[in-house]
Amino acid sequence: MLCLVSTRVLSPTLSNSARISMKVLAFPDSRHNATRRMHFLSYIRVAGCFCALLLPVPQEVSSTDEVTSTYSVGNSRVAVSVEAGALRVSTQDLMQWVRWASDSVAVYYGRFPVPVVHLRIIPASGNGVRGGRTFGASDGGSIRIHVGGNTTMADLQSDWMLTHEMVHLAFPSVVDKHHWIEEGISTYVEPIARVRAGHMDAHEMWFELVRDLHQGLPEPGDEGLDNTHTWGRTYWGGALFCFLADVEIHKQTNNRKGLDDALRGILNSGGDIRRDEELADVLRIGDQATGVSVLLPLYEKMKDEPYNVDLPAMWKELGIERAGDTARFVDSAPLAKTRDAITYGEAPAPMTAPGSAAKP
Ligand SMILES: [Zn+2]
């Protein structure tokens, strides 16, 4: 099983709220079982510590002084610093990883979300990307992300976490009870952004959504997204809101508009991480951008009561079938065109890098 944890905290000096976020990709046998989730997380954390203690340090690992680099994404600037520490991947590999993530976010939103992002890469123990935090800043934002010393280029190619953190830059800060919308957007948009930039396979993206989205469904005793602050309802409940909104916007506009248009409208109204906003106001701007009233009415339904969804019926309508560890598309399904519009937006992008069979 794979467990990856990401944390997000808005700087208390810039916002009155502090938030921590986690996303776990795979819980194949833990449906509706929060206790097992917690045990699983504890197990992974303990196991990670053991790994760090027991694994020999590979010869290739080198300890370097801090390296800084800046590059442009459209009119924005990504300023990267790599703290001194032992890493198996080269600085060049890290820069490639940063470019994949920033390109993915820029493709989805039509531009990079903020003028400047200060990205600090911190070497850590173990392997894989180990956790990130995103802060608002006066000129844009800053992200701190930990990379395990044994991380390989293949790990960076399949990483979702840096894209997830960068998506956080593209939405206003809301009060804590709405934290689900911030994590839900990052959880839902990240793989679609990577697909659109050609960095993830669309079948893999849908397979993962079908596998994981049920974790956002309400459990007994649920009091809606604004009042039920469990891990499942925060990350996948938020993603469920986004998915339902995306499908409904496409339905009401005959696939001419989607959630991407709503989120771009919010961002282009000035609603990035630097701004504190009322959620209802933000959703209203999103609805104005698509020309259909979807986000605000859906929020009214989901905010303070459980809102059950028949996900298997929706997968069938969209023409998505699980096939082993991937998904199969059924193009004769009633909403097959909606599925493609959600996936690709304007036009399909060719696969170019991470997630493709041919690695650069
Ligand atoms: Zn997050």
Coordinates of C-alpha atoms and ligand atoms in Angstrom, one line a residue:
M1 CA 0.0 0.0 0.0
L2 CA 1.1 3.5 -0.7
C3 CA 0.7 6.3 1.9
L4 CA 1.7 9.9 1.2
V5 CA 1.2 12.7 3.5
S6 CA 1.1 16.4 2.7
T7 CA 0.7 19.2 5.1
R8 CA -0.4 22.8 4.5
V9 CA -0.3 25.6 7.0
L10 CA -1.0 29.2 6.2
S11 CA 1.4 31.5 7.9
P12 CA -0.2 32.9 11.1
T13 CA 1.5 36.2 10.4
L14 CA -0.4 36.5 7.1
S15 CA -3.7 34.7 7.9
N16 CA -5.5 34.1 11.1
S17 CA -5.8 30.4 10.4
A18 CA -3.5 27.5 10.5
R19 CA -4.3 24.3 8.7
I20 CA -2.8 20.9 8.3
S21 CA -3.7 18.7 5.4
M22 CA -3.2 15.0 4.6
K23 CA -4.0 13.0 1.5
V24 CA -3.6 9.2 1.4
L25 CA -3.8 7.8 -2.1
A26 CA -4.7 4.2 -1.5
F27 CA -6.8 2.5 1.1
P28 CA -8.2 -0.4 -0.9
D29 CA -9.6 -2.2 2.1
S30 CA -10.5 0.6 4.5
R31 CA -13.8 1.9 3.2
H32 CA -15.7 3.8 5.8
N33 CA -13.2 2.8 8.5
A34 CA -11.6 5.8 10.1
T35 CA -10.0 3.7 12.8
R36 CA -8.2 1.6 10.4
R37 CA -7.1 4.7 8.5
M38 CA -5.5 6.1 11.6
H39 CA -3.8 2.8 12.5
F40 CA -2.5 2.6 8.9
L41 CA -1.1 6.1 9.1
S42 CA 0.6 5.3 12.4
Y43 CA 2.0 2.1 11.0
I44 CA 3.4 4.0 8.0
R45 CA 5.0 6.7 10.2
V46 CA 6.6 4.0 12.4
A47 CA 7.7 2.0 9.4
G48 CA 9.2 5.2 7.9
C49 CA 11.3 5.7 11.0
F50 CA 12.6 2.2 10.9
C51 CA 13.4 2.5 7.2
A52 CA 15.4 5.6 7.9
L53 CA 17.3 3.8 10.6
L54 CA 17.9 0.5 8.9
L55 CA 18.5 1.4 5.2
P56 CA 22.2 2.0 4.2
V57 CA 22.9 5.3 2.6
P58 CA 23.5 4.7 -1.1
Q59 CA 26.8 5.6 -2.6
E60 CA 25.2 8.0 -5.1
V61 CA 23.8 10.2 -2.4
S62 CA 25.7 13.5 -2.2
S63 CA 25.5 16.3 0.3
T64 CA 25.6 19.7 -1.3
D65 CA 25.5 23.3 -0.2
E66 CA 22.2 25.2 -0.7
V67 CA 21.4 25.8 -4.3
T68 CA 19.1 28.4 -5.6
S69 CA 17.6 28.8 -9.0
T70 CA 14.8 31.0 -10.6
Y71 CA 12.8 30.5 -13.7
S72 CA 9.7 31.9 -15.3
V73 CA 6.3 30.4 -16.0
G74 CA 4.6 32.9 -18.2
N75 CA 4.7 36.1 -16.3
S76 CA 5.3 34.4 -12.9
R77 CA 8.5 33.5 -11.2
V78 CA 9.4 30.3 -9.4
A79 CA 12.3 30.8 -7.0
V80 CA 13.7 27.5 -5.9
S81 CA 16.1 26.8 -3.1
V82 CA 17.4 23.4 -2.3
E83 CA 18.7 23.2 1.3
A84 CA 22.0 21.4 1.9
G85 CA 21.5 17.7 2.5
A86 CA 22.0 14.2 1.1
L87 CA 19.9 13.5 -2.0
R88 CA 20.2 10.8 -4.6
V89 CA 18.6 13.0 -7.3
S90 CA 20.5 15.8 -8.9
T91 CA 19.6 19.5 -8.7
Q92 CA 18.7 19.2 -12.4
D93 CA 16.3 16.4 -11.6
L94 CA 14.6 18.5 -8.9
M95 CA 14.3 21.5 -11.3
Q96 CA 12.6 19.2 -13.8
W97 CA 10.2 18.0 -11.2
V98 CA 9.4 21.6 -10.2
R99 CA 8.8 22.5 -13.8
W100 CA 6.4 19.6 -14.4
A101 CA 4.3 20.7 -11.4
S102 CA 4.3 24.4 -12.2
D103 CA 3.5 23.7 -15.9
S104 CA 0.6 21.4 -14.8
V105 CA -0.9 24.1 -12.7
A106 CA -0.4 26.8 -15.3
V107 CA -2.1 24.6 -18.0
Y108 CA -5.1 24.0 -15.8
Y109 CA -5.6 27.6 -14.7
G110 CA -4.4 29.3 -17.9
R111 CA -1.5 30.9 -16.1
F112 CA 0.6 30.3 -13.0
P113 CA -1.6 31.4 -10.0
V114 CA 0.6 34.0 -8.3
P115 CA 3.3 36.4 -9.4
V116 CA 6.1 34.7 -7.3
V117 CA 6.4 31.5 -5.5
H118 CA 9.3 30.8 -3.2
L119 CA 9.8 27.0 -3.2
R120 CA 12.1 25.5 -0.6
I121 CA 13.2 21.9 -1.1
I122 CA 14.3 20.3 2.1
P123 CA 16.2 17.0 2.1
A124 CA 14.8 14.4 4.5
S125 CA 15.2 10.8 5.4
G126 CA 13.6 7.9 3.4
N127 CA 12.4 8.0 -0.1
G128 CA 9.7 9.9 -2.0
V129 CA 8.3 13.3 -1.5
R130 CA 7.5 13.4 2.2
G131 CA 5.2 16.3 2.8
G132 CA 4.7 19.9 1.8
R133 CA 3.3 23.2 3.2
T134 CA 2.0 26.2 1.4
F135 CA 1.9 29.7 2.8
G136 CA 0.5 32.9 1.4
A137 CA 3.0 35.7 1.0
S138 CA 2.8 39.4 0.0
D139 CA 4.2 38.7 -3.5
G140 CA 2.5 35.4 -4.0
G141 CA 3.2 32.3 -1.9
S142 CA 5.8 30.0 -0.5
I143 CA 6.0 26.3 -0.4
R144 CA 8.2 24.1 1.7
I145 CA 8.5 20.5 0.6
H146 CA 10.5 17.6 1.9
V147 CA 12.2 15.1 -0.4
G148 CA 13.7 11.9 1.0
G149 CA 17.4 11.3 0.5
N150 CA 16.7 8.0 -1.4
T151 CA 14.1 9.5 -3.7
T152 CA 14.7 8.5 -7.4
M153 CA 13.8 10.4 -10.6
A154 CA 11.0 7.8 -11.0
D155 CA 9.5 9.0 -7.6
L156 CA 9.6 12.6 -8.8
Q157 CA 8.0 11.7 -12.1
S158 CA 5.0 10.1 -10.3
D159 CA 4.8 12.7 -7.5
W160 CA 1.5 14.4 -7.0
M161 CA 2.4 16.4 -3.9
L162 CA 4.1 19.4 -5.4
T163 CA 1.3 19.9 -7.9
H164 CA -1.2 19.6 -5.0
E165 CA 0.6 22.3 -3.1
M166 CA 0.8 24.6 -6.1
V167 CA -3.0 24.3 -6.6
H168 CA -3.4 25.7 -3.1
L169 CA -1.9 29.0 -4.5
A170 CA -4.9 29.4 -6.8
F171 CA -7.8 29.7 -4.3
P172 CA -8.5 32.3 -1.6
S173 CA -8.1 31.5 2.1
V174 CA -11.3 30.7 3.8
V175 CA -12.1 30.2 7.5
D176 CA -11.4 26.8 9.1
K177 CA -14.8 25.3 8.8
H178 CA -14.5 25.5 5.0
H179 CA -11.1 23.9 4.9
W180 CA -12.6 21.0 2.9
I181 CA -12.9 23.3 -0.2
E182 CA -9.2 24.1 -0.2
E183 CA -8.1 20.5 0.2
G184 CA -10.9 19.3 -2.1
I185 CA -9.9 21.5 -4.9
S186 CA -6.2 20.5 -4.6
T187 CA -7.1 16.8 -4.4
Y188 CA -9.5 16.9 -7.3
V189 CA -7.6 19.3 -9.6
E190 CA -4.1 18.0 -9.2
P191 CA -4.4 14.8 -11.3
I192 CA -6.5 16.5 -14.0
A193 CA -3.9 19.3 -14.2
R194 CA -1.1 16.7 -14.7
V195 CA -3.2 14.9 -17.4
R196 CA -3.8 18.1 -19.2
A197 CA -0.1 19.0 -19.2
G198 CA 0.7 15.5 -20.5
H199 CA 2.3 14.3 -17.2
M200 CA -0.2 11.7 -16.2
D201 CA -2.2 9.1 -18.1
A202 CA -6.0 9.8 -18.2
H203 CA -6.9 6.1 -17.5
E204 CA -4.7 6.2 -14.4
M205 CA -6.3 9.4 -13.3
W206 CA -9.9 8.0 -13.5
F207 CA -8.8 4.7 -12.0
E208 CA -7.5 6.6 -8.9
L209 CA -10.7 8.8 -8.7
V210 CA -13.0 5.7 -8.9
R211 CA -10.8 3.9 -6.3
D212 CA -10.6 6.8 -3.8
L213 CA -13.6 9.2 -4.1
H214 CA -15.9 7.0 -2.1
Q215 CA -13.8 8.0 1.0
G216 CA -15.5 11.4 0.7
L217 CA -19.1 10.0 1.1
P218 CA -20.9 10.8 4.4
E219 CA -20.7 8.3 7.2
P220 CA -23.4 7.8 9.9
G221 CA -23.7 10.9 12.0
D222 CA -22.4 13.2 9.3
E223 CA -23.4 16.8 9.6
G224 CA -22.3 18.2 6.3
L225 CA -18.9 19.4 4.9
D226 CA -18.8 22.5 7.1
N227 CA -19.3 20.6 10.3
T228 CA -17.7 17.2 9.8
H229 CA -13.9 17.7 9.9
T230 CA -12.7 14.1 9.4
W231 CA -9.9 13.3 7.0
G232 CA -12.2 11.6 4.6
R233 CA -14.7 14.5 4.4
T234 CA -12.0 17.1 4.3
Y235 CA -10.0 15.7 1.4
W236 CA -12.3 13.4 -0.5
G237 CA -15.5 15.1 0.6
G238 CA -14.1 18.3 -0.8
A239 CA -13.1 16.4 -4.0
L240 CA -16.6 14.9 -4.2
F241 CA -18.0 18.5 -4.1
C242 CA -15.7 19.4 -7.0
F243 CA -16.5 16.3 -9.0
L244 CA -20.2 16.8 -8.7
A245 CA -19.9 20.4 -9.6
D246 CA -17.7 19.6 -12.6
V247 CA -20.2 17.1 -13.9
E248 CA -23.2 19.4 -13.3
I249 CA -21.6 22.4 -15.0
H250 CA -20.8 20.3 -18.0
K251 CA -24.4 19.0 -18.1
Q252 CA -25.9 22.5 -17.8
T253 CA -23.7 24.0 -20.5
N254 CA -23.7 21.1 -22.9
N255 CA -20.0 20.5 -22.1
R256 CA -19.0 24.1 -23.0
K257 CA -18.0 25.0 -19.4
G258 CA -16.5 23.1 -16.5
L259 CA -15.2 23.5 -13.0
D260 CA -11.9 24.8 -14.6
D261 CA -13.8 27.8 -15.9
A262 CA -15.2 28.5 -12.5
L263 CA -11.8 28.2 -10.8
R264 CA -10.1 30.4 -13.4
G265 CA -12.9 33.0 -12.9
I266 CA -12.3 33.0 -9.2
L267 CA -8.5 33.2 -9.6
N268 CA -8.8 36.0 -12.2
S269 CA -11.1 38.0 -9.9
G270 CA -8.1 38.2 -7.6
G271 CA -8.9 35.2 -5.5
D272 CA -5.6 33.6 -4.8
I273 CA -4.1 32.4 -1.6
R274 CA -3.2 35.9 -0.5
R275 CA -6.8 37.0 -0.1
D276 CA -9.1 36.0 2.8
E277 CA -12.7 35.5 1.5
E278 CA -16.2 34.4 2.4
L279 CA -16.8 31.0 0.7
A280 CA -20.2 31.9 -0.5
D281 CA -18.9 35.0 -2.2
V282 CA -16.1 33.0 -3.9
L283 CA -18.6 30.3 -5.2
R284 CA -20.9 33.1 -6.5
I285 CA -17.9 34.4 -8.6
G286 CA -17.3 30.9 -9.9
D287 CA -21.0 30.5 -10.9
Q288 CA -20.8 33.9 -12.7
A289 CA -17.8 32.7 -14.6
T290 CA -19.6 29.6 -16.0
G291 CA -23.0 31.3 -16.5
V292 CA -24.8 28.6 -14.6
S293 CA -25.8 28.4 -11.0
V294 CA -24.1 25.2 -9.7
L295 CA -21.5 25.9 -7.0
L296 CA -23.6 27.9 -4.6
P297 CA -26.7 25.6 -4.8
L298 CA -24.5 22.5 -4.3
Y299 CA -22.8 24.1 -1.4
E300 CA -26.2 24.8 0.2
K301 CA -27.0 21.1 -0.1
M302 CA -23.7 19.8 1.2
K303 CA -22.7 22.3 3.8
D304 CA -24.7 21.1 6.9
E305 CA -26.2 17.8 6.0
P306 CA -25.1 14.5 4.5
Y307 CA -25.6 14.4 0.8
N308 CA -25.4 10.9 -0.5
V309 CA -24.3 10.2 -4.0
D310 CA -24.6 7.0 -6.0
L311 CA -21.0 7.0 -7.3
P312 CA -21.2 3.6 -9.1
A313 CA -24.2 5.0 -11.1
M314 CA -22.2 8.1 -12.0
W315 CA -19.2 6.1 -13.2
K316 CA -21.5 4.1 -15.4
E317 CA -23.0 7.3 -16.9
L318 CA -19.6 8.7 -17.5
G319 CA -18.4 5.5 -19.1
I320 CA -15.7 4.5 -16.7
E321 CA -15.0 0.9 -15.8
R322 CA -12.3 -0.4 -13.5
A323 CA -10.1 -2.9 -15.3
G324 CA -7.4 -4.3 -13.0
D325 CA -5.2 -1.4 -11.9
T326 CA -6.4 0.9 -14.6
A327 CA -9.7 2.3 -16.0
R328 CA -11.5 1.5 -19.3
F329 CA -13.5 4.1 -21.1
V330 CA -16.9 3.3 -22.6
D331 CA -17.6 5.8 -25.3
S332 CA -21.2 4.8 -25.8
A333 CA -22.0 5.9 -22.2
P334 CA -24.5 8.8 -22.0
L335 CA -21.9 11.2 -20.4
A336 CA -18.8 10.0 -22.3
K337 CA -18.3 13.4 -23.8
T338 CA -18.6 15.0 -20.4
R339 CA -15.9 12.6 -19.1
D340 CA -13.6 13.7 -22.0
A341 CA -14.4 17.4 -21.4
I342 CA -13.6 17.0 -17.7
T343 CA -10.4 15.2 -18.5
Y344 CA -8.9 17.3 -21.3
G345 CA -10.7 20.7 -21.2
E346 CA -10.2 22.2 -24.6
A347 CA -8.1 19.5 -26.3
P348 CA -6.2 16.3 -25.3
A349 CA -2.5 16.9 -24.6
P350 CA 0.0 14.3 -25.8
M351 CA 1.8 12.4 -23.1
T352 CA 5.3 13.9 -22.7
A353 CA 6.8 12.9 -19.4
P354 CA 6.0 11.5 -16.0
G355 CA 3.5 8.7 -15.9
S356 CA 4.1 7.8 -19.6
A357 CA 5.8 4.6 -20.5
A358 CA 8.6 6.4 -22.3
K359 CA 10.5 8.3 -19.6
P360 CA 12.7 11.3 -20.7
Ligands
ZN1 ZN -3.4 20.3 0.7

